[in-house]
Amino acid sequence: MNDTPRIRTVLSCTLLVLAVTAGATSCAGPDRHPLSARPFDAAEQVVFNTPSGSAKANPDKPLEITAKGEDGRITDVTATDEAGRHLAGELSADGRRWRSTAALAAGARYTVRVATEDGDGAPGARTFTFGTAPAKRALTVTFGPEAGTYGVGQPITADLSLPVKDRAARAVVERALKVRSAPAVEGSWYWVDDKKLHFRPKEYWPAGALVSVTGNLNGLKVGDKLYGGASKPLRLKIGDRIEAIADAGSHYMTVKRNGEVINTIPVTTGKPGFSTRNGIKVVLGKEYYVRMRGTSIGIAEGSSESYDLPVYYATRVTWSGEYVHAAPWSVGSQGVANVSHGCVGMSTGNAAWFYETVRPGDIVKTVNSYGETMDPFGNGFGDWNLPWEKWRQGSALVAAKGNPTATEDAKARLRPTLQ
């Protein structure tokens, strides 16, 4: 076989490549386009309003960068703090000045990259860093409950170290409080008062969900001379969906796990004048032994309604003293009549089972009672008694009912990022 033609083809291609390469090299001479050059050091081309040396900049004042001379101009500026937050700014139409339009963070370290060009269009670059003074007043947040495993009804709480009344400042705070769930759910914060927020999903947390809560307030400007401080993150795990429904009309409690009935218990609830609160309550805690006195709910000592009893297997659902507990003295009325002073009473054996089955965050719901509906706040966690639309109105990010932007913002703050 004769390979000569192939060798000639390869040699021809090689010569062609060499010719192209030589032509490309000749284009890189001294007359190349200015934009192809490496950026020059623009240190002498721009000036900053930050203090010199180790002095800290006042975070209440904007960052300004100005072009020096007549020929040069600024083409781009990026400023980022150590937390990765970008500082928004505006460049003048003539490229002579860039000025930050967002507040600087307090106690932060910024890296600023400035791109310029001279009168001939040659690019320049300048990078510098500076720090801002720490805040004189710091707003910190403490999340609750403590880390652990909770029931599907457990709200997240955020306690602020200082009151925040202004709606715009509340919006800044709320945007910085991040709740992430896997699987993802829709949820929202509610301002209970000037120093406390609650967060709950639209529906109960999914069983087995992992929840993380973080505060990104550190250094962030909240209001006039008020900046955010550091906060400790929180992680929770959600257990099975445990729901106990106490029917004051039938005198029975039905207990479900993940939608399946696992027990039906005869109970007694509050008698007339002491009717058990209707509505959804969340288990607050469990106490093996509690001494219950009538004086704690306003009953005069020595009166016909007075009592002073040792109570066992007490599961608390309100701060004012409503429990699900053992009531051996009323076994004859359980499943038949309501004779308690507001608690849900059952036999000792049933109370022990209930005590061992539930955990904080589980749901206890009372229906068909003559009592008032459980308050949303102040006496435990009655958060779930507010319809979702009313709950959403408690957010500083909802300007008006049906605001689609606010709804999307709330969804964006809840993403399935946990593994």
PDB file of C-alpha atoms in Angstrom, residues 74-328:
ATOM      1  CA  ILE A  74     -15.768  54.713  36.388  1.00  0.00           C
ATOM      2  CA  THR A  75     -17.403  51.858  34.472  1.00  0.00           C
ATOM      3  CA  ASP A  76     -18.405  49.415  37.236  1.00  0.00           C
ATOM      4  CA  VAL A  77     -18.316  48.958  41.035  1.00  0.00           C
ATOM      5  CA  THR A  78     -19.003  45.874  43.183  1.00  0.00           C
ATOM      6  CA  ALA A  79     -18.895  46.033  46.982  1.00  0.00           C
ATOM      7  CA  THR A  80     -19.394  42.916  49.122  1.00  0.00           C
ATOM      8  CA  ASP A  81     -19.086  42.285  52.847  1.00  0.00           C
ATOM      9  CA  GLU A  82     -17.676  39.151  54.489  1.00  0.00           C
ATOM     10  CA  ALA A  83     -21.166  37.643  54.743  1.00  0.00           C
ATOM     11  CA  GLY A  84     -21.483  37.819  50.950  1.00  0.00           C
ATOM     12  CA  ARG A  85     -24.019  40.642  50.991  1.00  0.00           C
ATOM     13  CA  HIS A  86     -23.744  43.019  48.027  1.00  0.00           C
ATOM     14  CA  LEU A  87     -23.974  46.745  48.600  1.00  0.00           C
ATOM     15  CA  ALA A  88     -26.352  48.353  46.125  1.00  0.00           C
ATOM     16  CA  GLY A  89     -25.232  51.588  44.474  1.00  0.00           C
ATOM     17  CA  GLU A  90     -25.747  53.961  41.572  1.00  0.00           C
ATOM     18  CA  LEU A  91     -23.279  55.171  38.964  1.00  0.00           C
ATOM     19  CA  SER A  92     -23.766  58.648  37.513  1.00  0.00           C
ATOM     20  CA  ALA A  93     -24.479  58.915  33.792  1.00  0.00           C
ATOM     21  CA  ASP A  94     -21.090  60.495  33.088  1.00  0.00           C
ATOM     22  CA  GLY A  95     -19.219  57.837  35.060  1.00  0.00           C
ATOM     23  CA  ARG A  96     -17.712  60.426  37.376  1.00  0.00           C
ATOM     24  CA  ARG A  97     -19.234  59.147  40.656  1.00  0.00           C
ATOM     25  CA  TRP A  98     -20.592  55.977  42.225  1.00  0.00           C
ATOM     26  CA  ARG A  99     -22.639  56.198  45.441  1.00  0.00           C
ATOM     27  CA  SER A 100     -24.136  53.435  47.570  1.00  0.00           C
ATOM     28  CA  THR A 101     -27.936  53.462  47.740  1.00  0.00           C
ATOM     29  CA  ALA A 102     -28.301  50.839  50.496  1.00  0.00           C
ATOM     30  CA  ALA A 103     -27.150  51.161  54.086  1.00  0.00           C
ATOM     31  CA  LEU A 104     -23.721  49.844  54.999  1.00  0.00           C
ATOM     32  CA  ALA A 105     -23.585  47.061  57.564  1.00  0.00           C
ATOM     33  CA  ALA A 106     -22.136  47.916  60.971  1.00  0.00           C
ATOM     34  CA  GLY A 107     -19.007  46.124  62.186  1.00  0.00           C
ATOM     35  CA  ALA A 108     -18.433  44.707  58.704  1.00  0.00           C
ATOM     36  CA  ARG A 109     -15.458  44.377  56.352  1.00  0.00           C
ATOM     37  CA  TYR A 110     -16.050  45.308  52.714  1.00  0.00           C
ATOM     38  CA  THR A 111     -14.113  44.440  49.568  1.00  0.00           C
ATOM     39  CA  VAL A 112     -14.679  46.945  46.756  1.00  0.00           C
ATOM     40  CA  ARG A 113     -13.687  46.357  43.127  1.00  0.00           C
ATOM     41  CA  VAL A 114     -13.714  49.351  40.805  1.00  0.00           C
ATOM     42  CA  ALA A 115     -13.395  49.187  37.004  1.00  0.00           C
ATOM     43  CA  THR A 116     -12.370  52.334  35.086  1.00  0.00           C
ATOM     44  CA  GLU A 117     -11.187  53.482  31.690  1.00  0.00           C
ATOM     45  CA  ASP A 118      -8.982  56.367  30.611  1.00  0.00           C
ATOM     46  CA  GLY A 119      -9.522  58.840  27.775  1.00  0.00           C
ATOM     47  CA  ASP A 120      -8.220  56.338  25.225  1.00  0.00           C
ATOM     48  CA  GLY A 121     -10.554  53.604  26.449  1.00  0.00           C
ATOM     49  CA  ALA A 122      -7.841  51.568  28.181  1.00  0.00           C
ATOM     50  CA  PRO A 123      -9.271  49.629  31.161  1.00  0.00           C
ATOM     51  CA  GLY A 124      -8.148  50.189  34.718  1.00  0.00           C
ATOM     52  CA  ALA A 125      -8.921  48.323  37.950  1.00  0.00           C
ATOM     53  CA  ARG A 126      -8.664  49.071  41.630  1.00  0.00           C
ATOM     54  CA  THR A 127      -9.502  46.830  44.620  1.00  0.00           C
ATOM     55  CA  PHE A 128      -9.572  48.041  48.191  1.00  0.00           C
ATOM     56  CA  THR A 129     -11.000  47.020  51.557  1.00  0.00           C
ATOM     57  CA  PHE A 130     -12.363  48.962  54.485  1.00  0.00           C
ATOM     58  CA  GLY A 131     -14.193  48.310  57.727  1.00  0.00           C
ATOM     59  CA  THR A 132     -17.220  49.950  59.327  1.00  0.00           C
ATOM     60  CA  ALA A 133     -17.596  50.896  62.978  1.00  0.00           C
ATOM     61  CA  PRO A 134     -19.599  48.528  65.197  1.00  0.00           C
ATOM     62  CA  ALA A 135     -23.147  49.472  66.173  1.00  0.00           C
ATOM     63  CA  LYS A 136     -23.740  51.332  69.411  1.00  0.00           C
ATOM     64  CA  ARG A 137     -27.135  49.622  69.710  1.00  0.00           C
ATOM     65  CA  ALA A 138     -27.519  46.028  68.530  1.00  0.00           C
ATOM     66  CA  LEU A 139     -30.818  44.240  67.989  1.00  0.00           C
ATOM     67  CA  THR A 140     -30.413  40.521  68.696  1.00  0.00           C
ATOM     68  CA  VAL A 141     -32.905  37.691  68.326  1.00  0.00           C
ATOM     69  CA  THR A 142     -33.350  34.491  70.347  1.00  0.00           C
ATOM     70  CA  PHE A 143     -35.159  31.630  68.646  1.00  0.00           C
ATOM     71  CA  GLY A 144     -37.340  29.071  70.375  1.00  0.00           C
ATOM     72  CA  PRO A 145     -38.098  26.415  71.362  1.00  0.00           C
ATOM     73  CA  GLU A 146     -34.871  24.696  72.362  1.00  0.00           C
ATOM     74  CA  ALA A 147     -33.357  22.326  69.809  1.00  0.00           C
ATOM     75  CA  GLY A 148     -34.984  18.893  69.803  1.00  0.00           C
ATOM     76  CA  THR A 149     -37.894  16.883  68.417  1.00  0.00           C
ATOM     77  CA  TYR A 150     -41.384  18.381  68.513  1.00  0.00           C
ATOM     78  CA  GLY A 151     -44.911  17.740  67.335  1.00  0.00           C
ATOM     79  CA  VAL A 152     -46.398  19.022  64.099  1.00  0.00           C
ATOM     80  CA  GLY A 153     -48.065  22.001  65.788  1.00  0.00           C
ATOM     81  CA  GLN A 154     -44.943  23.594  67.289  1.00  0.00           C
ATOM     82  CA  PRO A 155     -44.573  27.269  66.310  1.00  0.00           C
ATOM     83  CA  ILE A 156     -41.147  28.901  66.007  1.00  0.00           C
ATOM     84  CA  THR A 157     -40.661  31.919  68.268  1.00  0.00           C
ATOM     85  CA  ALA A 158     -38.313  34.872  67.834  1.00  0.00           C
ATOM     86  CA  ASP A 159     -37.708  37.130  70.851  1.00  0.00           C
ATOM     87  CA  LEU A 160     -36.079  40.487  70.072  1.00  0.00           C
ATOM     88  CA  SER A 161     -33.784  42.269  72.511  1.00  0.00           C
ATOM     89  CA  LEU A 162     -35.290  45.685  71.652  1.00  0.00           C
ATOM     90  CA  PRO A 163     -38.785  46.744  70.560  1.00  0.00           C
ATOM     91  CA  VAL A 164     -39.366  47.360  66.843  1.00  0.00           C
ATOM     92  CA  LYS A 165     -42.487  49.407  66.120  1.00  0.00           C
ATOM     93  CA  ASP A 166     -41.906  50.950  62.698  1.00  0.00           C
ATOM     94  CA  ARG A 167     -43.372  48.803  59.894  1.00  0.00           C
ATOM     95  CA  ALA A 168     -40.431  49.382  57.552  1.00  0.00           C
ATOM     96  CA  ALA A 169     -37.989  48.339  60.281  1.00  0.00           C
ATOM     97  CA  ARG A 170     -40.134  45.282  61.004  1.00  0.00           C
ATOM     98  CA  ALA A 171     -39.912  44.329  57.336  1.00  0.00           C
ATOM     99  CA  VAL A 172     -36.097  44.507  57.506  1.00  0.00           C
ATOM    100  CA  VAL A 173     -36.104  42.237  60.564  1.00  0.00           C
ATOM    101  CA  GLU A 174     -38.584  39.776  59.105  1.00  0.00           C
ATOM    102  CA  ARG A 175     -36.677  39.399  55.835  1.00  0.00           C
ATOM    103  CA  ALA A 176     -33.566  38.521  57.833  1.00  0.00           C
ATOM    104  CA  LEU A 177     -35.258  35.712  59.794  1.00  0.00           C
ATOM    105  CA  LYS A 178     -34.996  32.624  57.618  1.00  0.00           C
ATOM    106  CA  VAL A 179     -36.954  29.409  58.161  1.00  0.00           C
ATOM    107  CA  ARG A 180     -36.085  26.451  55.946  1.00  0.00           C
ATOM    108  CA  SER A 181     -37.874  23.132  55.942  1.00  0.00           C
ATOM    109  CA  ALA A 182     -37.362  19.780  54.257  1.00  0.00           C
ATOM    110  CA  PRO A 183     -39.824  18.931  52.863  1.00  0.00           C
ATOM    111  CA  ALA A 184     -40.743  22.492  51.930  1.00  0.00           C
ATOM    112  CA  VAL A 185     -43.883  24.133  53.303  1.00  0.00           C
ATOM    113  CA  GLU A 186     -45.511  27.533  52.974  1.00  0.00           C
ATOM    114  CA  GLY A 187     -45.301  29.592  56.148  1.00  0.00           C
ATOM    115  CA  SER A 188     -45.108  33.094  57.581  1.00  0.00           C
ATOM    116  CA  TRP A 189     -44.031  35.157  60.592  1.00  0.00           C
ATOM    117  CA  TYR A 190     -46.615  36.947  62.738  1.00  0.00           C
ATOM    118  CA  TRP A 191     -45.746  39.967  64.903  1.00  0.00           C
ATOM    119  CA  VAL A 192     -47.300  39.149  68.284  1.00  0.00           C
ATOM    120  CA  ASP A 193     -46.006  42.444  69.706  1.00  0.00           C
ATOM    121  CA  ASP A 194     -43.045  44.821  69.310  1.00  0.00           C
ATOM    122  CA  LYS A 195     -40.561  42.248  70.621  1.00  0.00           C
ATOM    123  CA  LYS A 196     -41.965  38.833  69.701  1.00  0.00           C
ATOM    124  CA  LEU A 197     -42.709  36.993  66.467  1.00  0.00           C
ATOM    125  CA  HIS A 198     -44.206  33.551  65.858  1.00  0.00           C
ATOM    126  CA  PHE A 199     -43.712  31.460  62.727  1.00  0.00           C
ATOM    127  CA  ARG A 200     -46.025  28.659  61.627  1.00  0.00           C
ATOM    128  CA  PRO A 201     -46.697  26.875  58.339  1.00  0.00           C
ATOM    129  CA  LYS A 202     -50.023  27.245  56.559  1.00  0.00           C
ATOM    130  CA  GLU A 203     -50.804  23.689  57.630  1.00  0.00           C
ATOM    131  CA  TYR A 204     -49.143  21.614  60.346  1.00  0.00           C
ATOM    132  CA  TRP A 205     -45.488  20.695  59.813  1.00  0.00           C
ATOM    133  CA  PRO A 206     -45.069  17.449  57.845  1.00  0.00           C
ATOM    134  CA  ALA A 207     -44.227  14.477  60.054  1.00  0.00           C
ATOM    135  CA  GLY A 208     -40.482  13.818  59.952  1.00  0.00           C
ATOM    136  CA  ALA A 209     -39.615  17.300  58.658  1.00  0.00           C
ATOM    137  CA  LEU A 210     -36.274  18.935  59.424  1.00  0.00           C
ATOM    138  CA  VAL A 211     -36.479  22.645  60.220  1.00  0.00           C
ATOM    139  CA  SER A 212     -33.661  25.188  60.463  1.00  0.00           C
ATOM    140  CA  VAL A 213     -33.993  28.789  61.639  1.00  0.00           C
ATOM    141  CA  THR A 214     -31.318  31.441  61.132  1.00  0.00           C
ATOM    142  CA  GLY A 215     -31.062  35.178  61.678  1.00  0.00           C
ATOM    143  CA  ASN A 216     -29.108  37.228  59.146  1.00  0.00           C
ATOM    144  CA  LEU A 217     -29.411  40.486  61.081  1.00  0.00           C
ATOM    145  CA  ASN A 218     -25.765  40.829  62.089  1.00  0.00           C
ATOM    146  CA  GLY A 219     -24.586  44.300  61.031  1.00  0.00           C
ATOM    147  CA  LEU A 220     -27.787  44.991  59.083  1.00  0.00           C
ATOM    148  CA  LYS A 221     -29.299  48.442  59.468  1.00  0.00           C
ATOM    149  CA  VAL A 222     -32.775  48.109  60.963  1.00  0.00           C
ATOM    150  CA  GLY A 223     -33.651  51.715  61.720  1.00  0.00           C
ATOM    151  CA  ASP A 224     -32.199  55.027  62.806  1.00  0.00           C
ATOM    152  CA  LYS A 225     -28.819  54.160  64.359  1.00  0.00           C
ATOM    153  CA  LEU A 226     -30.126  50.662  65.127  1.00  0.00           C
ATOM    154  CA  TYR A 227     -28.304  47.649  63.658  1.00  0.00           C
ATOM    155  CA  GLY A 228     -28.742  43.931  64.000  1.00  0.00           C
ATOM    156  CA  GLY A 229     -26.517  41.691  66.091  1.00  0.00           C
ATOM    157  CA  ALA A 230     -25.503  38.047  65.910  1.00  0.00           C
ATOM    158  CA  SER A 231     -28.004  35.270  66.693  1.00  0.00           C
ATOM    159  CA  LYS A 232     -27.704  31.563  67.386  1.00  0.00           C
ATOM    160  CA  PRO A 233     -29.319  29.333  64.743  1.00  0.00           C
ATOM    161  CA  LEU A 234     -31.882  26.669  65.633  1.00  0.00           C
ATOM    162  CA  ARG A 235     -32.552  23.203  64.250  1.00  0.00           C
ATOM    163  CA  LEU A 236     -35.659  21.140  64.991  1.00  0.00           C
ATOM    164  CA  LYS A 237     -36.958  17.746  63.993  1.00  0.00           C
ATOM    165  CA  ILE A 238     -40.682  17.098  63.671  1.00  0.00           C
ATOM    166  CA  GLY A 239     -42.001  13.770  64.957  1.00  0.00           C
ATOM    167  CA  ASP A 240     -45.155  11.847  64.120  1.00  0.00           C
ATOM    168  CA  ARG A 241     -48.405  13.726  63.669  1.00  0.00           C
ATOM    169  CA  ILE A 242     -50.132  13.206  67.013  1.00  0.00           C
ATOM    170  CA  GLU A 243     -53.597  14.754  67.397  1.00  0.00           C
ATOM    171  CA  ALA A 244     -55.885  14.398  70.406  1.00  0.00           C
ATOM    172  CA  ILE A 245     -59.496  15.569  69.955  1.00  0.00           C
ATOM    173  CA  ALA A 246     -61.450  15.943  73.203  1.00  0.00           C
ATOM    174  CA  ASP A 247     -65.196  16.053  72.507  1.00  0.00           C
ATOM    175  CA  ALA A 248     -66.928  17.762  75.428  1.00  0.00           C
ATOM    176  CA  GLY A 249     -70.281  16.662  74.021  1.00  0.00           C
ATOM    177  CA  SER A 250     -69.582  12.929  73.776  1.00  0.00           C
ATOM    178  CA  HIS A 251     -67.114  12.917  76.737  1.00  0.00           C
ATOM    179  CA  TYR A 252     -64.515  10.974  74.776  1.00  0.00           C
ATOM    180  CA  MET A 253     -61.042  11.796  73.483  1.00  0.00           C
ATOM    181  CA  THR A 254     -59.841  10.370  70.171  1.00  0.00           C
ATOM    182  CA  VAL A 255     -56.075  10.124  69.695  1.00  0.00           C
ATOM    183  CA  LYS A 256     -54.585   9.780  66.208  1.00  0.00           C
ATOM    184  CA  ARG A 257     -51.068   9.084  64.968  1.00  0.00           C
ATOM    185  CA  ASN A 258     -50.418  10.099  61.363  1.00  0.00           C
ATOM    186  CA  GLY A 259     -54.164  10.089  60.691  1.00  0.00           C
ATOM    187  CA  GLU A 260     -54.856   6.648  62.214  1.00  0.00           C
ATOM    188  CA  VAL A 261     -56.890   6.315  65.442  1.00  0.00           C
ATOM    189  CA  ILE A 262     -54.707   4.688  68.111  1.00  0.00           C
ATOM    190  CA  ASN A 263     -56.903   5.168  71.189  1.00  0.00           C
ATOM    191  CA  THR A 264     -60.344   6.315  72.305  1.00  0.00           C
ATOM    192  CA  ILE A 265     -60.468   7.433  75.939  1.00  0.00           C
ATOM    193  CA  PRO A 266     -63.444   8.331  78.183  1.00  0.00           C
ATOM    194  CA  VAL A 267     -62.867  11.800  79.650  1.00  0.00           C
ATOM    195  CA  THR A 268     -64.504  14.565  81.602  1.00  0.00           C
ATOM    196  CA  THR A 269     -64.048  18.234  80.708  1.00  0.00           C
ATOM    197  CA  GLY A 270     -64.998  21.518  82.372  1.00  0.00           C
ATOM    198  CA  LYS A 271     -68.391  21.785  84.016  1.00  0.00           C
ATOM    199  CA  PRO A 272     -70.672  24.841  83.607  1.00  0.00           C
ATOM    200  CA  GLY A 273     -68.890  27.932  84.820  1.00  0.00           C
ATOM    201  CA  PHE A 274     -65.501  26.269  84.245  1.00  0.00           C
ATOM    202  CA  SER A 275     -65.934  25.070  80.652  1.00  0.00           C
ATOM    203  CA  THR A 276     -62.799  23.897  78.856  1.00  0.00           C
ATOM    204  CA  ARG A 277     -61.582  26.236  76.121  1.00  0.00           C
ATOM    205  CA  ASN A 278     -62.574  25.223  72.613  1.00  0.00           C
ATOM    206  CA  GLY A 279     -60.059  25.143  69.806  1.00  0.00           C
ATOM    207  CA  ILE A 280     -56.548  23.970  69.083  1.00  0.00           C
ATOM    208  CA  LYS A 281     -53.875  23.971  71.767  1.00  0.00           C
ATOM    209  CA  VAL A 282     -50.295  22.788  71.569  1.00  0.00           C
ATOM    210  CA  VAL A 283     -48.649  20.625  74.225  1.00  0.00           C
ATOM    211  CA  LEU A 284     -46.329  22.900  76.224  1.00  0.00           C
ATOM    212  CA  GLY A 285     -44.731  20.331  78.485  1.00  0.00           C
ATOM    213  CA  LYS A 286     -45.266  17.346  80.777  1.00  0.00           C
ATOM    214  CA  GLU A 287     -45.135  17.157  84.591  1.00  0.00           C
ATOM    215  CA  TYR A 288     -45.334  13.835  86.375  1.00  0.00           C
ATOM    216  CA  TYR A 289     -46.648  15.493  89.548  1.00  0.00           C
ATOM    217  CA  VAL A 290     -48.464  18.800  90.022  1.00  0.00           C
ATOM    218  CA  ARG A 291     -50.212  20.136  93.121  1.00  0.00           C
ATOM    219  CA  MET A 292     -53.386  21.802  91.875  1.00  0.00           C
ATOM    220  CA  ARG A 293     -55.173  24.420  93.969  1.00  0.00           C
ATOM    221  CA  GLY A 294     -58.417  26.210  93.243  1.00  0.00           C
ATOM    222  CA  THR A 295     -56.857  29.498  94.325  1.00  0.00           C
ATOM    223  CA  SER A 296     -54.649  29.398  91.202  1.00  0.00           C
ATOM    224  CA  ILE A 297     -57.733  29.977  89.008  1.00  0.00           C
ATOM    225  CA  GLY A 298     -59.479  32.427  91.305  1.00  0.00           C
ATOM    226  CA  ILE A 299     -61.526  30.071  93.481  1.00  0.00           C
ATOM    227  CA  ALA A 300     -61.700  31.281  97.074  1.00  0.00           C
ATOM    228  CA  GLU A 301     -60.154  28.917  99.600  1.00  0.00           C
ATOM    229  CA  GLY A 302     -62.805  27.158 101.693  1.00  0.00           C
ATOM    230  CA  SER A 303     -65.597  27.778  99.171  1.00  0.00           C
ATOM    231  CA  SER A 304     -67.756  24.977  97.758  1.00  0.00           C
ATOM    232  CA  GLU A 305     -65.586  24.828  94.627  1.00  0.00           C
ATOM    233  CA  SER A 306     -62.257  24.925  96.485  1.00  0.00           C
ATOM    234  CA  TYR A 307     -59.778  22.098  95.911  1.00  0.00           C
ATOM    235  CA  ASP A 308     -56.185  21.167  96.717  1.00  0.00           C
ATOM    236  CA  LEU A 309     -55.165  17.936  95.006  1.00  0.00           C
ATOM    237  CA  PRO A 310     -52.035  15.954  94.053  1.00  0.00           C
ATOM    238  CA  VAL A 311     -52.235  15.324  90.296  1.00  0.00           C
ATOM    239  CA  TYR A 312     -50.151  12.847  88.292  1.00  0.00           C
ATOM    240  CA  TYR A 313     -49.328  12.439  84.607  1.00  0.00           C
ATOM    241  CA  ALA A 314     -50.145  16.065  83.846  1.00  0.00           C
ATOM    242  CA  THR A 315     -49.721  17.248  80.246  1.00  0.00           C
ATOM    243  CA  ARG A 316     -49.873  21.059  80.104  1.00  0.00           C
ATOM    244  CA  VAL A 317     -51.681  22.857  77.252  1.00  0.00           C
ATOM    245  CA  THR A 318     -52.042  26.414  78.658  1.00  0.00           C
ATOM    246  CA  TRP A 319     -49.891  28.563  80.915  1.00  0.00           C
ATOM    247  CA  SER A 320     -52.927  29.366  83.074  1.00  0.00           C
ATOM    248  CA  GLY A 321     -53.194  25.757  84.201  1.00  0.00           C
ATOM    249  CA  GLU A 322     -55.212  23.702  81.723  1.00  0.00           C
ATOM    250  CA  TYR A 323     -53.915  20.123  81.599  1.00  0.00           C
ATOM    251  CA  VAL A 324     -54.761  16.668  80.375  1.00  0.00           C
ATOM    252  CA  HIS A 325     -54.205  14.626  83.550  1.00  0.00           C
ATOM    253  CA  ALA A 326     -55.110  11.693  85.756  1.00  0.00           C
ATOM    254  CA  ALA A 327     -58.343  12.271  87.694  1.00  0.00           C
ATOM    255  CA  PRO A 328     -59.092   9.045  89.611  1.00  0.00           C
TER     256      PRO A 328
END
